[in-house]
XYZ file of C-alpha atoms in Angstrom:
391
model
C -18.577 144.209 91.135
C -17.783 148.025 90.921
C -17.021 147.739 94.601
C -14.765 144.805 94.223
C -12.738 146.467 91.464
C -12.252 149.461 93.380
C -11.112 147.692 96.497
C -8.709 145.471 94.347
C -7.211 148.554 92.888
C -6.512 149.962 96.468
C -4.928 146.890 97.566
C -2.697 146.492 94.805
C -1.741 150.080 95.098
C -0.862 149.606 98.740
C 1.237 146.602 98.338
C 4.430 148.424 96.864
C 4.210 151.065 99.917
C 4.272 148.362 102.410
C 6.757 146.021 100.666
C 10.373 145.517 101.905
C 13.227 144.423 99.548
C 14.435 140.853 99.956
C 16.213 138.156 98.101
C 15.489 137.428 94.448
C 15.817 133.714 95.048
C 12.538 131.619 94.755
C 11.061 130.883 97.957
C 10.297 126.989 98.666
C 6.767 127.800 100.278
C 5.144 129.851 97.377
C 1.285 129.438 97.090
C -1.589 131.035 95.446
C -3.744 133.234 97.626
C -7.332 134.119 96.715
C -8.412 137.478 97.776
C -11.900 138.481 97.983
C -13.147 134.903 97.421
C -11.524 134.336 94.163
C -11.649 137.927 92.643
C -8.052 138.396 92.770
C -5.018 136.008 92.899
C -1.622 136.660 94.427
C 1.596 134.271 94.165
C 3.484 134.354 97.533
C 4.611 132.653 100.532
C 3.448 133.047 104.323
C 5.765 134.833 106.739
C 3.658 135.697 109.929
C 0.316 136.842 111.026
C -0.380 139.246 113.909
C -2.939 142.008 114.807
C -5.498 141.026 112.055
C -2.906 141.285 109.402
C -0.809 138.606 107.350
C 2.693 139.295 105.901
C 3.473 137.682 102.617
C 6.761 137.285 100.721
C 6.609 137.765 96.850
C 8.604 135.674 94.343
C 11.223 138.619 94.225
C 11.787 138.166 97.835
C 10.051 141.410 99.156
C 7.369 141.570 101.734
C 4.093 143.302 102.463
C 1.343 143.254 104.714
C -2.437 142.179 103.681
C -5.411 142.864 106.020
C -6.722 139.347 106.789
C -10.337 140.272 106.056
C -9.151 140.538 102.433
C -8.277 136.710 102.322
C -10.697 133.993 101.153
C -12.482 131.884 103.672
C -10.259 128.967 102.391
C -6.959 131.029 102.925
C -8.085 132.119 106.452
C -8.477 128.474 107.205
C -5.087 127.717 105.981
C -3.475 130.635 107.975
C -5.298 129.354 111.097
C -3.931 125.705 110.543
C -0.430 127.179 109.995
C -0.359 129.062 113.230
C -1.809 126.102 115.314
C 1.139 124.073 113.700
C 3.660 126.501 114.620
C 2.368 126.850 118.209
C 2.596 122.884 118.555
C 6.172 123.118 117.274
C 7.085 125.672 119.774
C 5.558 123.757 122.653
C 7.527 120.716 121.683
C 10.704 122.674 121.645
C 9.926 124.383 124.831
C 9.545 120.929 126.603
C 12.749 119.635 125.164
C 14.643 122.844 126.192
C 13.227 122.493 129.709
C 15.889 119.746 130.256
C 18.529 122.238 129.491
C 19.563 124.679 132.493
C 18.584 128.266 131.524
C 21.139 130.963 131.689
C 19.739 132.358 134.914
C 20.464 128.882 136.555
C 24.096 128.906 135.738
C 24.581 132.113 137.826
C 23.878 130.305 140.998
C 26.420 127.487 140.045
C 29.487 128.984 142.143
C 27.153 128.083 145.336
C 25.472 124.851 144.185
C 26.392 123.160 147.379
C 23.777 125.304 149.328
C 21.740 126.863 146.491
C 19.483 124.392 144.643
C 17.605 125.619 141.348
C 14.708 124.178 139.402
C 12.696 125.634 136.536
C 9.436 125.443 134.312
C 8.687 127.328 131.090
C 8.244 130.659 133.049
C 10.077 130.670 136.268
C 13.685 129.740 137.968
C 12.705 128.588 141.345
C 15.863 128.981 143.673
C 16.175 127.461 147.157
C 18.260 128.195 150.053
C 18.268 128.802 153.715
C 19.087 132.665 153.443
C 22.500 132.271 155.167
C 25.889 133.363 153.366
C 29.039 131.235 153.764
C 30.686 134.344 155.294
C 30.382 135.577 158.749
C 27.683 138.283 159.549
C 26.753 141.309 161.758
C 30.018 142.501 162.762
C 30.444 146.461 162.148
C 26.845 147.260 162.985
C 26.212 150.427 165.034
C 22.642 150.708 164.529
C 21.101 147.398 165.933
C 17.469 146.198 166.410
C 18.592 143.197 168.163
C 17.823 140.708 165.454
C 20.279 137.958 164.591
C 20.719 135.642 161.672
C 18.708 132.267 161.534
C 18.151 129.890 158.589
C 15.041 130.388 156.610
C 13.081 127.821 154.823
C 13.209 129.327 151.183
C 12.365 126.013 149.593
C 9.624 123.909 148.172
C 6.600 126.220 147.472
C 8.426 128.990 149.378
C 11.232 129.192 147.066
C 12.404 132.389 145.101
C 10.808 132.780 141.757
C 12.551 134.820 139.056
C 11.131 135.018 135.523
C 13.067 133.412 132.799
C 12.093 135.642 130.057
C 12.352 139.242 131.579
C 10.808 142.223 129.709
C 11.424 145.996 130.039
C 8.297 147.644 131.728
C 6.675 150.615 130.173
C 6.339 151.992 133.553
C 9.289 151.050 135.534
C 8.981 151.009 139.565
C 11.384 153.312 141.310
C 12.816 152.110 144.704
C 12.903 155.399 145.850
C 9.106 155.556 146.617
C 8.046 152.003 146.446
C 9.378 148.455 147.313
C 9.959 149.196 151.017
C 9.004 145.707 151.973
C 10.575 142.296 150.836
C 13.404 141.629 148.637
C 14.181 143.372 145.189
C 16.840 140.850 143.886
C 18.736 137.638 145.069
C 22.363 137.342 145.505
C 23.911 134.328 143.802
C 24.745 132.677 147.179
C 20.857 132.495 147.891
C 20.780 135.501 150.258
C 17.979 138.094 149.488
C 18.674 141.554 148.513
C 16.397 144.483 149.879
C 16.082 147.999 148.850
C 18.966 150.381 149.722
C 16.378 152.380 151.900
C 14.796 150.562 154.780
C 11.216 150.482 155.651
C 11.294 153.913 156.967
C 12.816 155.311 153.775
C 16.360 155.830 155.111
C 19.671 154.769 153.713
C 20.579 151.491 155.711
C 24.337 151.911 154.720
C 24.415 155.705 155.669
C 22.980 155.331 159.063
C 25.047 152.405 160.258
C 22.589 149.693 160.024
C 24.659 147.270 157.748
C 27.671 144.915 158.640
C 31.164 144.817 156.617
C 29.232 142.635 153.936
C 26.519 145.122 153.291
C 23.787 143.035 155.194
C 21.645 142.927 158.445
C 18.780 141.049 159.883
C 15.025 141.722 159.558
C 12.323 141.352 162.105
C 12.197 137.669 161.300
C 15.821 137.122 162.084
C 16.123 136.861 158.264
C 19.615 137.854 156.902
C 19.662 139.809 153.849
C 21.674 142.518 151.969
C 20.768 146.054 151.410
C 24.056 146.968 149.370
C 25.734 145.111 146.589
C 27.559 141.916 147.704
C 30.707 142.729 145.777
C 32.665 140.118 147.536
C 30.837 137.521 145.560
C 32.978 138.157 142.603
C 35.521 136.119 144.127
C 33.576 133.054 143.412
C 31.609 134.361 140.506
C 34.579 135.659 138.753
C 35.022 138.991 137.336
C 32.483 140.235 134.903
C 29.839 137.620 135.914
C 26.413 138.383 137.559
C 26.732 138.775 141.516
C 22.836 138.859 141.758
C 19.583 138.627 139.897
C 16.752 141.359 140.362
C 13.393 139.785 140.941
C 12.398 141.269 137.490
C 14.915 138.676 135.797
C 17.623 141.132 134.689
C 21.134 140.233 136.111
C 23.092 142.508 138.608
C 26.932 142.902 137.806
C 29.798 144.366 139.688
C 31.386 147.934 139.507
C 33.102 147.154 136.119
C 32.749 145.281 132.690
C 34.303 142.005 132.307
C 37.416 143.513 131.056
C 37.877 145.966 134.211
C 36.653 149.060 132.398
C 34.119 151.253 134.208
C 30.415 150.270 133.627
C 29.779 153.754 132.074
C 26.663 155.851 132.235
C 23.745 154.080 134.078
C 20.032 155.021 134.107
C 18.314 156.007 137.247
C 17.841 152.248 138.071
C 21.559 151.678 138.006
C 21.302 149.730 134.635
C 21.891 150.017 131.093
C 21.777 147.911 127.947
C 24.898 145.696 127.794
C 27.091 144.960 124.676
C 24.845 141.813 124.213
C 21.733 143.799 123.696
C 20.263 142.689 127.106
C 19.477 145.188 129.962
C 21.717 144.825 133.104
C 22.046 146.317 136.642
C 25.440 147.392 137.781
C 26.722 147.888 141.444
C 27.847 151.299 142.562
C 29.508 152.719 145.506
C 27.035 155.301 146.041
C 23.019 155.049 146.376
C 21.208 153.357 145.094
C 24.225 150.667 145.217
C 22.130 148.093 143.830
C 19.300 147.938 141.298
C 17.302 151.338 141.979
C 14.080 149.473 141.583
C 12.417 147.497 138.875
C 13.240 148.327 135.373
C 11.570 145.249 134.323
C 8.017 143.842 134.575
C 6.946 142.800 137.802
C 3.730 142.640 140.040
C 3.778 144.718 143.151
C 1.406 143.866 146.040
C 1.599 145.620 149.331
C 4.715 147.732 148.560
C 6.834 144.448 147.594
C 7.440 142.461 144.570
C 5.268 139.541 144.226
C 5.480 136.569 144.307
C 8.182 136.131 146.696
C 8.780 133.753 149.676
C 8.066 134.462 153.248
C 10.656 134.527 156.157
C 9.379 132.753 159.411
C 10.353 134.129 163.066
C 11.281 131.952 165.744
C 11.150 134.590 168.553
C 9.397 137.945 169.159
C 10.953 140.869 167.075
C 13.525 143.115 168.924
C 13.543 146.745 169.452
C 16.457 149.196 168.613
C 19.049 149.082 171.171
C 20.652 152.853 171.295
C 24.471 152.781 171.672
C 24.928 149.325 170.997
C 27.677 148.307 168.273
C 28.412 144.690 167.239
C 32.114 143.925 167.588
C 32.262 140.257 166.923
C 30.539 137.393 165.389
C 31.579 133.511 165.219
C 30.284 130.264 164.339
C 31.450 127.882 167.395
C 29.721 124.818 165.411
C 27.711 124.151 162.218
C 24.431 124.931 163.658
C 25.263 127.680 166.196
C 26.445 131.429 166.190
C 27.702 133.688 168.924
C 27.248 137.528 168.677
C 29.394 139.956 170.772
C 28.297 143.502 171.216
C 28.848 146.423 173.205
C 26.657 149.025 174.917
C 27.168 151.494 177.849
C 30.653 149.986 178.359
C 29.553 146.630 178.676
C 30.318 143.623 176.756
C 27.413 141.368 176.097
C 26.806 138.198 174.101
C 23.979 136.011 172.496
C 25.099 132.371 172.028
C 22.330 130.572 170.057
C 22.008 127.352 168.329
C 19.162 125.576 166.282
C 18.134 122.103 165.016
C 16.429 120.625 161.881
C 12.868 120.574 163.589
C 12.840 124.544 163.834
C 13.931 124.636 167.552
C 16.324 127.363 168.606
C 17.938 127.689 171.978
C 19.226 131.152 172.949
C 21.680 132.071 175.950
C 21.585 135.958 176.621
C 24.668 137.331 178.884
C 24.188 140.895 180.053
C 28.138 141.154 180.778
C 27.393 141.187 184.458
C 27.425 137.535 185.007
C 23.633 137.148 184.633
C 22.584 134.516 181.808
C 18.961 133.971 180.596
C 18.111 130.936 178.475
C 15.058 131.026 176.125
C 13.965 128.105 173.823
C 11.845 129.140 170.661
C 10.004 126.988 168.003
C 9.327 128.267 164.417
C 5.756 128.417 163.276
C 5.681 128.381 159.587
C 1.803 128.470 159.215
C 0.009 127.177 156.156
C 1.938 126.347 152.958
C 2.302 128.965 150.443
C 0.242 128.614 147.326
C 2.589 130.056 144.869
C 5.008 127.966 142.967
C 4.949 124.237 142.197
C 6.048 121.447 144.684
C 9.892 120.868 144.712
C 11.207 118.499 142.000
C 14.504 117.458 140.429
C 15.458 118.378 136.940
């Protein structure tokens, strides 16, 4: 009994030190708590329980914490039932909310004709063919002989973006990581890669990018390495032009009112006026998000999960001295690329079908043409992500 009296005294003396002032109005959920299996009684309402402690609210509105081990067995059971009821309620609400488009989904609405979205409680899934509605490739002076082809970013191979992003305790810098795969997705469904290429070089600075800040990878997959500022024309000033794969949005050079974005951290981001972290585009390196300020999983030097790009033809090699001078779309499913090398004008004309077949005609500028036909091999289905569905 002496031990219980001492313990009770310690508890009573601790309550004022942990209490927080509140409303003096009577709380509707007041109940009697029996501490130490009935050796001490307390009139208060339940607020929350976490980390082995229970927060209660006294009649005067002040709140305080009590170690859960001090509660009677009956009160412990009551708390457990209360938490279960709260969890069930939250689950019900989340199912209802799943019918309402999340904020991230709305960012892609300007391109809803070509970019499709769906979601569950954790992820936003974005489907596209990876091709923008603008022409590509013109202006590239450092070329690996890759050309843009549609990619099957759909179904289980769709992009996955977390709906509830969290700031990471240990952010990942793109200066020494993330040299493979995308780090963001533009609102037109085109992936955005690290500003540094897979050799650690600034793609923009060495002439690898076209007039829109993009080029093609070894799978003939088109992607940006710089901020697609041109998307503001459809998104509207002050709206996101992309979303990083950690779930935080990427905005243009300025705020919605046209004022400068202000001081940015090493990841090209800051806390916005709405209290949410955001990235901003810049005219100098890193141009886009300088890494992952949010929580992500990295495997093999890239953010995981993310979709795969599937090649149709063997990867090309750098063509020294080549410069892409023109790019056109003769028809809906065909492109023509014109380039100059060693004072010779050459072209690549190609088209594709829905079944994954592509026909290429290579013209060497001297009247010699070579025709090749390729078939995409997508391999086994990707395991990540649910099958496609309509919301």
